[in-house]
Every structure is written in structure tokens, then in C-alpha cells.
Coordinates of C-alpha atoms in Angstrom, one line a residue:
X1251 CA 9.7 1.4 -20.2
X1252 CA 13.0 1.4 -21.4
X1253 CA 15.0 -1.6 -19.8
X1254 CA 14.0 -4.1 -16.7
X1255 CA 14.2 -3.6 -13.0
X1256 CA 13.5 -7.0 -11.4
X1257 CA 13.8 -10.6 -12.4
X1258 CA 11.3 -13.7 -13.1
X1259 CA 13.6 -17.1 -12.7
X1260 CA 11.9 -19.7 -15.5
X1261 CA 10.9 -21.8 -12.3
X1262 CA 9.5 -19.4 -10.1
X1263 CA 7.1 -18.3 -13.3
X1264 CA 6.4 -21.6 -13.8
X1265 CA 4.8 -22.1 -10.8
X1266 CA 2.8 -18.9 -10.6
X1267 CA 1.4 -20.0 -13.6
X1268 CA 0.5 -23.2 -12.4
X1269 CA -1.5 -22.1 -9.4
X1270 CA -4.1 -19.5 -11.9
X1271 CA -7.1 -21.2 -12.0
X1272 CA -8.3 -22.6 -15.1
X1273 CA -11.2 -20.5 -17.1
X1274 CA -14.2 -22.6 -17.9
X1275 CA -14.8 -22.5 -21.6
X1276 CA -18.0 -22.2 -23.3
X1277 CA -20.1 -24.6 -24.9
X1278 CA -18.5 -25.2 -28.4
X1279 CA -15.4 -23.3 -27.3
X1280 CA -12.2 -24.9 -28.7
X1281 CA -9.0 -25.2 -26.5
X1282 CA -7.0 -22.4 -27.2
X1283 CA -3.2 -23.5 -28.7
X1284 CA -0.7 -24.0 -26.3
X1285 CA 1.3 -20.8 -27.1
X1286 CA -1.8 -18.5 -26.7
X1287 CA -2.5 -20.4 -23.5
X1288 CA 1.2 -19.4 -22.2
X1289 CA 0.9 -15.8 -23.6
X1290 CA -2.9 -15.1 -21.4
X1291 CA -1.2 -16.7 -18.3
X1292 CA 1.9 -14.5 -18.3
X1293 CA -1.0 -11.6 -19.5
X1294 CA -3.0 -12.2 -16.6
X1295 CA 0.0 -12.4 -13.9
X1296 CA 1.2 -8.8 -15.1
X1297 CA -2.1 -7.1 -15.1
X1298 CA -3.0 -8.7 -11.6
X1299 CA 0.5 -7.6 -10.2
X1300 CA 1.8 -11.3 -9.6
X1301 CA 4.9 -10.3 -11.9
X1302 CA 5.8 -6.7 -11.8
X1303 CA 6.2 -4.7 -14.8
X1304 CA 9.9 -4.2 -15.9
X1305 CA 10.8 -7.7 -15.1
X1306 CA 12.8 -9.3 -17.0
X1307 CA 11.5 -12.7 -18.0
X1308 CA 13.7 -16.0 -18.4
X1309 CA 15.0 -16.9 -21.6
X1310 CA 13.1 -18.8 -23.9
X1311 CA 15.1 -22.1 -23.2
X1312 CA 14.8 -21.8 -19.2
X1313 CA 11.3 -21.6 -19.6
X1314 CA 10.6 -24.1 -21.8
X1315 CA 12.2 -26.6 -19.8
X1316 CA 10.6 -25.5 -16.6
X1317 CA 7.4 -26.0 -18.3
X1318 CA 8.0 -28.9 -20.1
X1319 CA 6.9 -27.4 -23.6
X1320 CA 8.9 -26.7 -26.7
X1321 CA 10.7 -23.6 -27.5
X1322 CA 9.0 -23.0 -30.2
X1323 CA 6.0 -22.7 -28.1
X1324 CA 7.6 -21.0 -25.4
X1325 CA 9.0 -18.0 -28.6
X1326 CA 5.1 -17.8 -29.9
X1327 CA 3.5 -16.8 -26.5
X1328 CA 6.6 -14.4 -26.0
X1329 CA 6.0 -12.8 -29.4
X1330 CA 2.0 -12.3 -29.0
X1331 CA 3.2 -10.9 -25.7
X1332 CA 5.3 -8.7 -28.0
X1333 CA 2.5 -7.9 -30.3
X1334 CA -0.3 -7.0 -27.8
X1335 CA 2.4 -4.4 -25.8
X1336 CA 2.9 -6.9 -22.5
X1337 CA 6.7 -7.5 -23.5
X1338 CA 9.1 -5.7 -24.7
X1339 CA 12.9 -7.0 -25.9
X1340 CA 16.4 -5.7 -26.8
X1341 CA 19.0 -7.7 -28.4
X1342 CA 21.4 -8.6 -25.5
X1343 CA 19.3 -7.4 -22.8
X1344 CA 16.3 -10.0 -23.3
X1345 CA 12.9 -9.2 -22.8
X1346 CA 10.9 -7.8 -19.8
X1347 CA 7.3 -7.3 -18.7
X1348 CA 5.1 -4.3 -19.8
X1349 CA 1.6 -2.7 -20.3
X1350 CA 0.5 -1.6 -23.9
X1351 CA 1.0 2.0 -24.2
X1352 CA -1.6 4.8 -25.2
X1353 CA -4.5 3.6 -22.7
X1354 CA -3.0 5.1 -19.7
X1355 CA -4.9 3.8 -16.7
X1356 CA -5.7 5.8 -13.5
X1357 CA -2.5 5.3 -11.1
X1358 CA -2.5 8.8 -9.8
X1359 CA -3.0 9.4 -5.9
X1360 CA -6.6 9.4 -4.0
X1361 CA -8.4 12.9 -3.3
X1362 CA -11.2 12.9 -0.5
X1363 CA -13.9 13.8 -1.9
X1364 CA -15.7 17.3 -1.7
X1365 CA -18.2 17.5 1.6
X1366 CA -20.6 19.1 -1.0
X1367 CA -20.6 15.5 -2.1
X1368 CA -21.3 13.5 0.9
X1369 CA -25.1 13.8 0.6
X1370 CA -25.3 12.2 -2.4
X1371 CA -22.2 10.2 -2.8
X1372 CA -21.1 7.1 -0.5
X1373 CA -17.4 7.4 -0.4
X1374 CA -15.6 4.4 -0.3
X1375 CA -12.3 6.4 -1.8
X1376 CA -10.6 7.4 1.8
X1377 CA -10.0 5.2 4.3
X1378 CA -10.1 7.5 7.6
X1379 CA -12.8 7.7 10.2
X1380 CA -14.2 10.6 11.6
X1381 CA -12.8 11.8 14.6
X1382 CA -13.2 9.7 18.3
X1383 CA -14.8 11.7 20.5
X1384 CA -14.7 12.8 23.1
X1385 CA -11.5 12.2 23.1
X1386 CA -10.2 15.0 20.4
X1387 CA -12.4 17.6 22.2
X1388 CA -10.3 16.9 25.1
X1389 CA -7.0 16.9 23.6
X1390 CA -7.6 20.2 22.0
X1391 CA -8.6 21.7 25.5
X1392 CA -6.4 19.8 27.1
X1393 CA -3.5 21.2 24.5
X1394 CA -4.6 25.2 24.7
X1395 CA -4.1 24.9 28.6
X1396 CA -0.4 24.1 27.8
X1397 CA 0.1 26.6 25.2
X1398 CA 0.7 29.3 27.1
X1399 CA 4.7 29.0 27.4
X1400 CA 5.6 28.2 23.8
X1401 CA 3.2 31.2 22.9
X1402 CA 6.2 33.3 24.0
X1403 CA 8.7 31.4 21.6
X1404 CA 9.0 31.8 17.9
X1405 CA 7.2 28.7 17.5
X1406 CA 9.4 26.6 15.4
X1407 CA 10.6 23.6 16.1
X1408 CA 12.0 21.3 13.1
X1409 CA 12.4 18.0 15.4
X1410 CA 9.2 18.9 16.8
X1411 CA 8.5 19.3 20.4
X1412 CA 11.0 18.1 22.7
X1413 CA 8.0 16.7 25.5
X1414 CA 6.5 15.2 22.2
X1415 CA 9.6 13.8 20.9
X1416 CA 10.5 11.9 24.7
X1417 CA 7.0 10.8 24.9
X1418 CA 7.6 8.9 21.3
X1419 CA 10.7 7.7 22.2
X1420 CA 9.5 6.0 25.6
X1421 CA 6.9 4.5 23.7
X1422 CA 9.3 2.7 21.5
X1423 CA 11.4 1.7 24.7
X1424 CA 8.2 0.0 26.4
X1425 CA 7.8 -1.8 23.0
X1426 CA 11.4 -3.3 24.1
X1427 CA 13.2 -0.9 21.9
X1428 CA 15.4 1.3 23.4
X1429 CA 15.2 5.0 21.7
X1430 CA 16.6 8.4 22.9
X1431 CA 14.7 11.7 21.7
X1432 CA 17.2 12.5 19.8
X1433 CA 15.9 9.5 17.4
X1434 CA 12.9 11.2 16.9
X1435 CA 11.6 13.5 14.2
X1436 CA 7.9 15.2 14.4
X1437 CA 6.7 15.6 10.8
X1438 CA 3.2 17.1 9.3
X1439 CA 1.6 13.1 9.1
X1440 CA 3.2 10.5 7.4
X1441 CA 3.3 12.2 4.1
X1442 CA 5.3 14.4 5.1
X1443 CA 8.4 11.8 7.1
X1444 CA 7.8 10.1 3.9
X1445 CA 8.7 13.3 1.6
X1446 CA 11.8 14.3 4.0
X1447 CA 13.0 10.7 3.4
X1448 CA 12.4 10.7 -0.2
X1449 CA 14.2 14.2 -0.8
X1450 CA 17.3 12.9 1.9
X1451 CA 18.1 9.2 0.8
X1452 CA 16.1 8.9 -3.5
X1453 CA 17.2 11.9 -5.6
X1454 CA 15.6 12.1 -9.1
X1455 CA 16.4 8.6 -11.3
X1456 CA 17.1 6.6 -7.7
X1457 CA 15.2 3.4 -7.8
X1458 CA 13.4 2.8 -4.7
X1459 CA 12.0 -0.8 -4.2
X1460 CA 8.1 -0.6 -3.1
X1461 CA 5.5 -3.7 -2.5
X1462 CA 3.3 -4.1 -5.2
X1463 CA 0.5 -3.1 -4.4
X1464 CA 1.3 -0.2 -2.3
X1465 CA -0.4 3.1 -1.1
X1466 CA -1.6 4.8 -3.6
X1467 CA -0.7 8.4 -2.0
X1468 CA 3.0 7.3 -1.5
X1469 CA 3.7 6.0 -4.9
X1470 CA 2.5 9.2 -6.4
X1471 CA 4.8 10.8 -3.8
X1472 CA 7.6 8.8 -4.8
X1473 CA 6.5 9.2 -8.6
X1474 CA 6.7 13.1 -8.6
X1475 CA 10.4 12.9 -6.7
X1476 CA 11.5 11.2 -9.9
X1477 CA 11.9 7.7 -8.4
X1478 CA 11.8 5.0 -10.1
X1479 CA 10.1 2.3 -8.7
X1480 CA 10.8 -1.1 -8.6
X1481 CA 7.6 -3.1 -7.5
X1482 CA 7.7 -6.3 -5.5
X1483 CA 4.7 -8.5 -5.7
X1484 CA 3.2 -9.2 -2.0
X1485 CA 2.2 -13.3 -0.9
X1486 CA -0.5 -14.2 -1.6
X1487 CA -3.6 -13.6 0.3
X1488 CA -2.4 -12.4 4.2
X1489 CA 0.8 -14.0 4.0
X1490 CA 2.5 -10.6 4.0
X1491 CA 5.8 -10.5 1.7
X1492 CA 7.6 -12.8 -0.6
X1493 CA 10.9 -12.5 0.5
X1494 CA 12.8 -14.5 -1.9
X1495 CA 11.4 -12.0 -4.2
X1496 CA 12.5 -9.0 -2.1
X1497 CA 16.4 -10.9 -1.5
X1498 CA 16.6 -11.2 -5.9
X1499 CA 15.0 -7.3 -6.0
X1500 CA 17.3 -6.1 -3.4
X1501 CA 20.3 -8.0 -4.7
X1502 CA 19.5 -7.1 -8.3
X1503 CA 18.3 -3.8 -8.6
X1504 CA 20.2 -2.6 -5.2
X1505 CA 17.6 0.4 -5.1
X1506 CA 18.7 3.2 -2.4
X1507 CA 15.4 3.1 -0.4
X1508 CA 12.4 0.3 0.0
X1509 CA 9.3 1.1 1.1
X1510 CA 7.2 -1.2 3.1
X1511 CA 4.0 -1.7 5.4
X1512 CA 4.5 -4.6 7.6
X1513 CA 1.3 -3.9 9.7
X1514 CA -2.2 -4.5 7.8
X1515 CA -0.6 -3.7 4.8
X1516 CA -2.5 -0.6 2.6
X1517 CA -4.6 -1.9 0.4
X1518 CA -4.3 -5.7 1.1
X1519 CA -4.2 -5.6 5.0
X1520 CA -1.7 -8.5 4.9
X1521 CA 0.6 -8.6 8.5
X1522 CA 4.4 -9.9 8.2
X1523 CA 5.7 -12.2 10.4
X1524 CA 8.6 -12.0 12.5
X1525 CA 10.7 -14.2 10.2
X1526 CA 10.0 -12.1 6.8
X1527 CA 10.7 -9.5 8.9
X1528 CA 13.9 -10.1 10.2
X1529 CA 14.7 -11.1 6.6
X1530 CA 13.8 -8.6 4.7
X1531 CA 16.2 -6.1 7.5
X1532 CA 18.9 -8.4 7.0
X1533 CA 18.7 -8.4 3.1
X1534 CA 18.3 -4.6 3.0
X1535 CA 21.3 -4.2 5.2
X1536 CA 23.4 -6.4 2.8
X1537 CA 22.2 -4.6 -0.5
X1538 CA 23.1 -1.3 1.4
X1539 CA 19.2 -0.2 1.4
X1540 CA 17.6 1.9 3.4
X1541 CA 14.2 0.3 4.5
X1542 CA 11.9 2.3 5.5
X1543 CA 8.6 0.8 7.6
X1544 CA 5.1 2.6 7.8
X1545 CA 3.6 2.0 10.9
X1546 CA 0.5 3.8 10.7
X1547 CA -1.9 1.2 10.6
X1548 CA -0.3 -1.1 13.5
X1549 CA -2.4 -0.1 16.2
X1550 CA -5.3 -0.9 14.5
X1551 CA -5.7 -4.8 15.6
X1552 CA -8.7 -5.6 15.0
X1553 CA -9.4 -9.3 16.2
X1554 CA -8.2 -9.7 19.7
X1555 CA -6.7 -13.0 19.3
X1556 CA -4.1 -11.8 16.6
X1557 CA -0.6 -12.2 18.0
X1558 CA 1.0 -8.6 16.9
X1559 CA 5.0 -9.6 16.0
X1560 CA 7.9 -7.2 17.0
X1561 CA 8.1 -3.6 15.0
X1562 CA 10.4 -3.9 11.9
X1563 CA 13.3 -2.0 13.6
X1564 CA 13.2 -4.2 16.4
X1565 CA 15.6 -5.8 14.4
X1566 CA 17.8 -2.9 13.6
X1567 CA 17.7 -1.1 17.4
X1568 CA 20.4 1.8 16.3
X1569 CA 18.4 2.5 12.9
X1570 CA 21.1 2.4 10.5
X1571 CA 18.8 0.4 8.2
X1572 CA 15.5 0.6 9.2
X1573 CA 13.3 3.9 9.5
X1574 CA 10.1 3.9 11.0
X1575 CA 7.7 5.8 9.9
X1576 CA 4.5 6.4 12.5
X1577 CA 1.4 8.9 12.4
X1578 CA -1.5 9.7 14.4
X1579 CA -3.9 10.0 11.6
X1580 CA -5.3 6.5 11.0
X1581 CA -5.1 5.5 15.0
X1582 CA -6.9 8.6 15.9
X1583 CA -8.2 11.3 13.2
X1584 CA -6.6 11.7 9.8
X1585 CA -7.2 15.9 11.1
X1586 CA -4.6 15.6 13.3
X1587 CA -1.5 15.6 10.5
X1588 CA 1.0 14.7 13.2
X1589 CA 3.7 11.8 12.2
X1590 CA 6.8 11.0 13.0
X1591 CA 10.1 9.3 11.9
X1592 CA 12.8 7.0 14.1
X1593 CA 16.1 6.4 13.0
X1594 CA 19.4 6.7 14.0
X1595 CA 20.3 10.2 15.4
X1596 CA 22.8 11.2 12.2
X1597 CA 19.9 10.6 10.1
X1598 CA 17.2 12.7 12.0
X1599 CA 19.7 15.3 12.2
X1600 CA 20.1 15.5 8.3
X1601 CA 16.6 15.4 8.2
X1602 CA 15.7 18.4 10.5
X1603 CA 18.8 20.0 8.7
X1604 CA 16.8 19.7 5.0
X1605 CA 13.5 20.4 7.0
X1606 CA 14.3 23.7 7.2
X1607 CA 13.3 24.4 2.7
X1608 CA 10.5 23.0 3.4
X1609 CA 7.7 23.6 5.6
X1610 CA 10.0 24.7 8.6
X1611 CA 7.8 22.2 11.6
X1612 CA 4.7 20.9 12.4
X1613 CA 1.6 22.6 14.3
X1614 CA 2.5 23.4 18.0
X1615 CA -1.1 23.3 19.0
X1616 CA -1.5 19.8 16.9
X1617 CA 1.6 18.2 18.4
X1618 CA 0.6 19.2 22.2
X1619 CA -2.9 17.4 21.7
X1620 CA -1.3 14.1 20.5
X1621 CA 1.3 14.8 23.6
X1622 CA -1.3 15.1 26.1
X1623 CA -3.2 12.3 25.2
X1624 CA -0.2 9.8 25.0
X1625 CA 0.1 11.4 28.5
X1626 CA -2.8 10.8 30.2
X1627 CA -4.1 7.5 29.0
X1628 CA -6.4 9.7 26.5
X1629 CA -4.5 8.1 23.5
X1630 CA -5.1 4.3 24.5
X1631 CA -8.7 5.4 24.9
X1632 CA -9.2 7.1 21.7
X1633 CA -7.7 4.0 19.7
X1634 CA -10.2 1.7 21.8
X1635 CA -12.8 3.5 20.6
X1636 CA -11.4 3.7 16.4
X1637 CA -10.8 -0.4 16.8
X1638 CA -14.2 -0.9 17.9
X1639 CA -16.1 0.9 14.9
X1640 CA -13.7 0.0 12.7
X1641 CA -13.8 -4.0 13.4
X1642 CA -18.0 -2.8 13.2
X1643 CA -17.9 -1.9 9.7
X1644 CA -15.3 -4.2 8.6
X1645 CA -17.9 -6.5 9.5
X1646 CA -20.4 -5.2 7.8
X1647 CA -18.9 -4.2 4.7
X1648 CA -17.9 -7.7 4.1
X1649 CA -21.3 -9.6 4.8
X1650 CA -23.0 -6.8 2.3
X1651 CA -20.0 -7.1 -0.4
X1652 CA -20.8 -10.9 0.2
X1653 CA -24.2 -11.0 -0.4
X1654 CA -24.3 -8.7 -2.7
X1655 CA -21.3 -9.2 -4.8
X1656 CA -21.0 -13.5 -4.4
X1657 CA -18.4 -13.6 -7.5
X1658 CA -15.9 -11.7 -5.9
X1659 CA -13.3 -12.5 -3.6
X1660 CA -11.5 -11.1 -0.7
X1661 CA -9.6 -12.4 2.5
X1662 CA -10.8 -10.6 5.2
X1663 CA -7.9 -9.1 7.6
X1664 CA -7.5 -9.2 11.0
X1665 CA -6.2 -5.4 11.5
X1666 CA -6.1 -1.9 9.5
X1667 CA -9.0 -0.5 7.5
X1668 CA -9.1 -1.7 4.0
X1669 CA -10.0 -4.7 1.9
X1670 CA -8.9 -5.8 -1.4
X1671 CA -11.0 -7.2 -3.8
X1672 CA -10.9 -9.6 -7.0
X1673 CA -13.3 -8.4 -8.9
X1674 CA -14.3 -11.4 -10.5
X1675 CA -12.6 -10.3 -13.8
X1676 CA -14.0 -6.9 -13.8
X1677 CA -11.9 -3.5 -14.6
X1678 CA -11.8 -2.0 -11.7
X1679 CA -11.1 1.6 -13.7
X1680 CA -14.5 0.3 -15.3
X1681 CA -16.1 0.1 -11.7
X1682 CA -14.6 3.3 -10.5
X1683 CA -16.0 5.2 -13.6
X1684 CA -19.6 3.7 -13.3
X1685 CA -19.7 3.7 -9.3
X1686 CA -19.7 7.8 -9.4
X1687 CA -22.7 7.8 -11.9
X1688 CA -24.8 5.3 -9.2
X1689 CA -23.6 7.6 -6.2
X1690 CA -20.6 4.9 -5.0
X1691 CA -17.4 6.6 -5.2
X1692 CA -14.2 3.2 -5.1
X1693 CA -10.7 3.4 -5.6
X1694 CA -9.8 0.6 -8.7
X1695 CA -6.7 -1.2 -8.2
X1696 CA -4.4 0.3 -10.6
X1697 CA -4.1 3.3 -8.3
X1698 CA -1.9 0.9 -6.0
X1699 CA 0.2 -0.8 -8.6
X1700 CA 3.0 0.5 -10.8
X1701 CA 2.3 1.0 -14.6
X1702 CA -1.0 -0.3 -14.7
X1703 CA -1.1 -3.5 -12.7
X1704 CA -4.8 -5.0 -10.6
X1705 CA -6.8 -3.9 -13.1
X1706 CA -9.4 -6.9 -11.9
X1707 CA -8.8 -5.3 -8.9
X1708 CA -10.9 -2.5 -5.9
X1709 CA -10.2 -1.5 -2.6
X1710 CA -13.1 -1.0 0.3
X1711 CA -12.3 1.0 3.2
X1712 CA -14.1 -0.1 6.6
X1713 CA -15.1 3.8 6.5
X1714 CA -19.1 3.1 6.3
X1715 CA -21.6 0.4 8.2
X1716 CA -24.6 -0.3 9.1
X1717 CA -27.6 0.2 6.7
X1718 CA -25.0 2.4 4.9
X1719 CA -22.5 -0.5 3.9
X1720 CA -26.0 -2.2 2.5
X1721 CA -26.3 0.3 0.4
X1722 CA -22.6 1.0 -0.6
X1723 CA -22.3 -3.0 -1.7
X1724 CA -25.8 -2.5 -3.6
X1725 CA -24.6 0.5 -5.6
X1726 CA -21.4 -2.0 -6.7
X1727 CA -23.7 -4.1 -7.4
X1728 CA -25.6 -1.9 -9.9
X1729 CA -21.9 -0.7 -11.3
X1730 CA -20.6 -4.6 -11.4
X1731 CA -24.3 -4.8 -13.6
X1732 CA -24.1 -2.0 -15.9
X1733 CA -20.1 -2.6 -16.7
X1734 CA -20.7 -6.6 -17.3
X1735 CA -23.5 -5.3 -19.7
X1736 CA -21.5 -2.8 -21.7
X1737 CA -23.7 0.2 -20.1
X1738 CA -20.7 1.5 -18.3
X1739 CA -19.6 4.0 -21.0
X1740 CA -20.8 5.1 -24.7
X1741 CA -18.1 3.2 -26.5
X1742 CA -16.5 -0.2 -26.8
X1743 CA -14.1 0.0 -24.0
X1744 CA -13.2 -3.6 -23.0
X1745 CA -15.2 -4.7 -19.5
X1746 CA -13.0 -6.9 -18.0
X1747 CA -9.2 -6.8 -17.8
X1748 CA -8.5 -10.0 -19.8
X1749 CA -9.7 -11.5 -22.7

């Protein structure tokens, strides 16, 4: 990392290091000097994602006011930071955030696992359920009695359908938010509105503004376009985004694209309101940013009583700054790679337009299932029937991880199909590694953070329940045992992600 992307103010750092909780020490253990006190807090906030890396840090006389210390104090933790390869300085451009090089930790995208595999391995790495019968059956019956007359076309159609694309576009309108077909785009799942975007608006060396942490599919997305991403730590717990953080980011960095989930957020499962919402749109469309929303997890409302706010580009009806990305494959079957962009009708056009290097459209048969269950009530039905057994093993999954694991902490969300876990000072790379060898396969947290961040950190997909999530929590358990012990690995890599 070569120069900073973001900015700390010496009072906002201040006060995220005075809400970490204090360590106990150890019988005999002496208080640690004030400057190596400093250094482990700024330590900790990096590798749990609470100050990005490539943020630039406030100088060494802002912060020691803030914190009522000396300078000299403040200039010793900064050059242990330096030391240990959690800071890095130029004359003239200050000093900014990093992670020590040569242990490169796993940050790469999530592969489901091999079906050879499910027999013997619990996999807690994808989270997507299996399909909701009956109702894909039907679709797929119900889409091969429609085929016949687009059988006798060439069968491409780079906007997608045009019954599809009117049948997306009402739903938008019912939502309150009138949309044309022409604002619509069909795409192979979300992956793929999210690669069109990508290769439209963030050529190689763009910067592109994501939360931190984020999906870890995207980011590696986003990583092999050549982006460079500029993360924004979330709120914490479910309070969704920090948007004074996202105003300084946008206003700062002025990345070309942002990319957000404001609906059960993957992994944290955090929901924005509709004031950081209308915010964050009216900060993008200052900085001249396209924001782009992922929607895919919005229908899944899992507590009844949760009061859903108004889609992101309810604030920006024509879509000149907001585009929504939706997709089938989390409400319904993550089989079914239908997804779908919204935006403003120049910028679909451009998009079909470079469409046509890539993989030319999406399924016909695939895209007439989705239309005729959004036709017949088939679609409400199916997402019914994923919310139910979902919220089931959400359930679950927490009262086992509870009992089982009672030094690690969570915040359980009211929607989407993922939990985030502390993991009580635990590498979660550490976890990942051991959970494979006691038949537990868990995505650690780095995998959703740029350049090493939530180490202490694992995601759990609501993807098992039952006597299954007993045993999925009691083969962390044995992991969370064999890494606190050492047993994890033949060497002396370090068990926990601080000091």
C-alpha cells in the first residue's frame, strides 16, 4: 500500500478507542506503558475493520490533544505501529493504516464446496438454501409450457425478456417507485449486474468505495477489475452504516462507484434506516458517485414485526445515482442465476450495449420460470416458504453457537441469512483451517474485509438446523479447542489476532 484512501479525524479515533473494552490482565501482569497501550488499540481497530486500512491517521499533535496524552507518547505508539507493519508514512503525506506484509491472509472469494463432500463435511461456507419446493418444479413446468414461441427466435435477448423486464418494473412501481421496462436489465444473477457495472462505470485503477465488511464474492469481483477499494467501516452492531464516515470517504476519495447492501447486510445482517439512506444518496450525488444497492437479501424479513424502510432508489426515482441491483437467488434458489439491474434508461442502454462481449443474455428458460412465478402468486409463495426455514435455523444456529461457543459474540438479525461472529479473540483463518480437519467447513472474516481486516472474526450462514446446527456449533467448538491449545497447525503460527 502505497499512499492512503480514507481519513481518521484525531477525535473520531479517539473515541473508537475509548469504547474497546479493556483486557483483564493476569495475575502479576504489569500495566503495559502508555504508548504500547495506544499502539494495541489502534492495532486492534485495524485488524477488526473499525479503521480501514489505507487510512490516513491524524497527526501526531491532533491526536495527542484529543487524547489528552503527550506527543511524545502519541510518536512512540505511531512508531511501534511502524515497526510491527500496521503503519506506514511518507514525508509530506503523513502516515496511514496497514497490515504487515508477507503473511498474506485468505481474502479471496467463497467456492461451494464439492457435493462429494457433503457427507462428511457440514458446510457453513455458502449461504443459499436448497431449492423451495414445490414451487421450482412448477415454475420450470410452468416455463416449458411458454417456450414454445421464443423457440422459434434466435434466443437472445441482452435486456432480457421483455414480459420479464415489465413484470420487474411493475414490482418496483407497487413498491411506490415508478419504473418503465426500459429501466430494466435481466442479467445471469447478481454477479453478473455487478460485473456489467464494474466494467461500465470502474475501469482498472478506479477507486470504488465498498462497506467494510462486504461480500466476499464481490470484492474479489471488484479486486480482479483492477479496482481499488476504498473500505468504509459499518456501525456498530445492526446499526447499518456510519454515514459521516461515508460523507468524509465520498468527499475525500470521490471514488467512481460505491457499493452497498442496505438490506441485512452480507456478512453482518445489519438493515439501514431511511435517514442513512437518504444520506448516503444525497452524499453520493454530491461527490458525483454512482451508488450502486444490492437488494438481494431484502425480501428475506425474517421477524415479522420488523418495519422494512423504502428501497435505496426510492430516493433517486430517475436513477441517475442509485442502481439497484436485485436477484432471485437468495429469495428463491441460488440455481436460478436470474438478476437484474434498475437505473435510468441511458445507463441500461450502455449496459446491454457492452453486454453484447460478454456473455450475450441470460437463460430464456430460467428467466420465464422467475416470470411465471412473479405471475401467478408462485413467487410470494416460494419466499414464504425460504423465510420460514430460514428464521428456523437462524434460530437454531444461534442457541447451539450459544451454548456451545459462550465466549463469543454475535447480534442476531432480524432478516437475510448470515451472522457475524467475534470470535472471542480467535483467528478466524485459524478456525477456518482447523474447522475442515473436524468436518466444519466456515468462512473467517478476512474474506469480507480489504487487506486483511476481522481476523477475530467468522461468518455462519442460517444454511443448517436442527440436530445438524448441534452438531455444526460442536465441531467449532472442537476447532475453537484445538486452535486455543496450539493443535491447530504443526508450527508456531500465532492463535489469536492480537497480542
Amino acid at each position: 500500500m502505497t499512499q492512503w484512501t480514507s481519513a481518521v479525524g484525531a477525535a473520531q479515533l479517539a473515541r473508537l478507542l475509548s469504547t474497546q473494552q479493556a483486557r483483564p490482565a493476569g495475575p502479576g501482569t504489569r500495566k503495559p506503558p502508555a504508548y504500547r497501550a495506544l499502539a494495541d488499540g489502534i492495532r486492534v481497530l485495524v485488524l477488526e475493520g473499525r479503521v480501514p486500512v489505507a487510512a490516513r491517521l491524524p497527526a501526531e499533535r491532533e491526536l495527542a490533544v484529543a487524547l489528552a496524552v503527550s506527543r511524545t507518547t502519541v510518536a512512540a505508539a505511531y512508531e511501534a505501529l511502524r515497526a510491527e507493519g500496521f503503519l506506514e508514512s511518507r514525508r509530506g503525506a503523513g502516515s496511514w493504516t496497514a497490515v504487515p506484509a508477507g503473511n498474506p491472509l485468505p481474502a479471496r472469494g467463497l467456492e461451494p464446496l464439492p457435493p462429494e463432500t457433503l457427507g462428511s463435511m457440514i458446510d457453513l461456507g455458502t449461504a443459499a438454501l436448497p431449492a423451495p419446493e414445490p414451487w421450482l418444479t412448477r415454475s420450470v413446468q410452468g416455463a416449458l409450457g411458454e417456450l414454445g414461441p421464443y423457440a422459434h427466435t434466435h434466443g437472445d435477448y441482452p435486456a432480457g425478456l421483455p414480459a420479464l423486464r415489465q413484470k420487474l418494473a411493475d414490482r418496483y412501481t407497487a413498491q411506490g417507485i415508478p419504473t418503465m421496462p426500459e429501466q430494466i436489465m435481466v442479467t445471469t444473477g447478481a454477479m453478473g449486474a455487478m460485473d456489467a457495472i464494474c466494467h461500465l462505470f470502474a475501469g482498472r485503477g478506479e477507486r470504488i468505495a465498498v462497506e467494510s465488511p462486504s461480500y466476499a464474492n464481490i470484492l474479489q469481483l471488484m479486486r480482479e477489475a483492477g479496482a481499488r477499494l476504498v473500505p468504509v467501516a459499518m456501525a456498530e452492531g445492526l446499526r447499518g452504516w456510519d454515514l459521516p464516515r461515508w460523507r468524509q470517504v465520498l468527499r475525500d476519495a470521490a471514488p467512481r462507484i460505491a457499493y452497498v447492501v442496505a438490506d441485512f447486510h452480507n456478512p453482518t445482517g445489519a438493515l439501514a434506516d431511511e435517514e442513512q439512506r437518504r444520506g448516503l444518496v444525497d452524499a453520493a450525488r454530491s461527490a458525483g458517485t454512482v451508488l450502486v444497492v444490492d437488494e438481494t437479501m431484502t425480501e428475506l424479513i425474517l421477524d415479522e414485526d420488523t418495519e422494512m424502510p423504502r428501497p435505496v432508489c426510492a430516493f433517486d426515482p430517475a436513477g441517475s445515482t442509485v442502481l439497484t441491483v436485485g436477484s432471485a437467488s437468495k429469495a428463491f434458489w441460488a440455481g436460478m442465476r436470474i438478476g437484474w439491474v434498475r437505473a435510468a434508461p441511458d445507463v441500461i442502454r450502455s449496459l446491454v450495449s457492452a453486454r453484447a462481449y460478454a456473455d450475450l443474455g441470460t437463460p430464456v428458460l430460467e428467466q420465464l420460470a422467475i416470470n411465471w412465478l412473479m405471475s401467478t402468486g408462485g413467487w410470494d409463495e416460494a419466499v414464504a416458504i425460504r423465510r420460514a426455514q430460514a428464521r428456523e435455523n437462524r434460530d437454531a444456529l444461534v442457541t447451539a453457537v450459544r451454548r456451545e461457543l459462550p465466549g463469543w459474540e454475535f447480534d442476531v438479525p432480524h432478516g437475510g441469512l448470515t451472522l457475524w461472529v467475534r470470535t472471542g479473540g480467535l483467528s478466524g483463518s485459524r478456525l477456518a483451517e482447523v474447522g475442515e480437519r473436524v468436518g466444519v467447513r466456515v468462512p473467517s472474516g478476512p474474506r469480507f474485509g480489504v487487506d486483511g481486516a476481522f481476523e477475530g472474526y467468522v461468518r455462519l450462514p442460517f444454511t443448517v438446523g436442527g440436530r445438524l446446527a448441534d452438531e455444526a456449533a460442536q465441531r467449532l467448538a472442537a476447532a475453537a479447542r484445538l486452535v486455543e491449545t496450539g493443535a491447530s497447525t504443526g508450527t508456531d503460527a500465532p492463535r489469536t489476532f492480537v497480542a
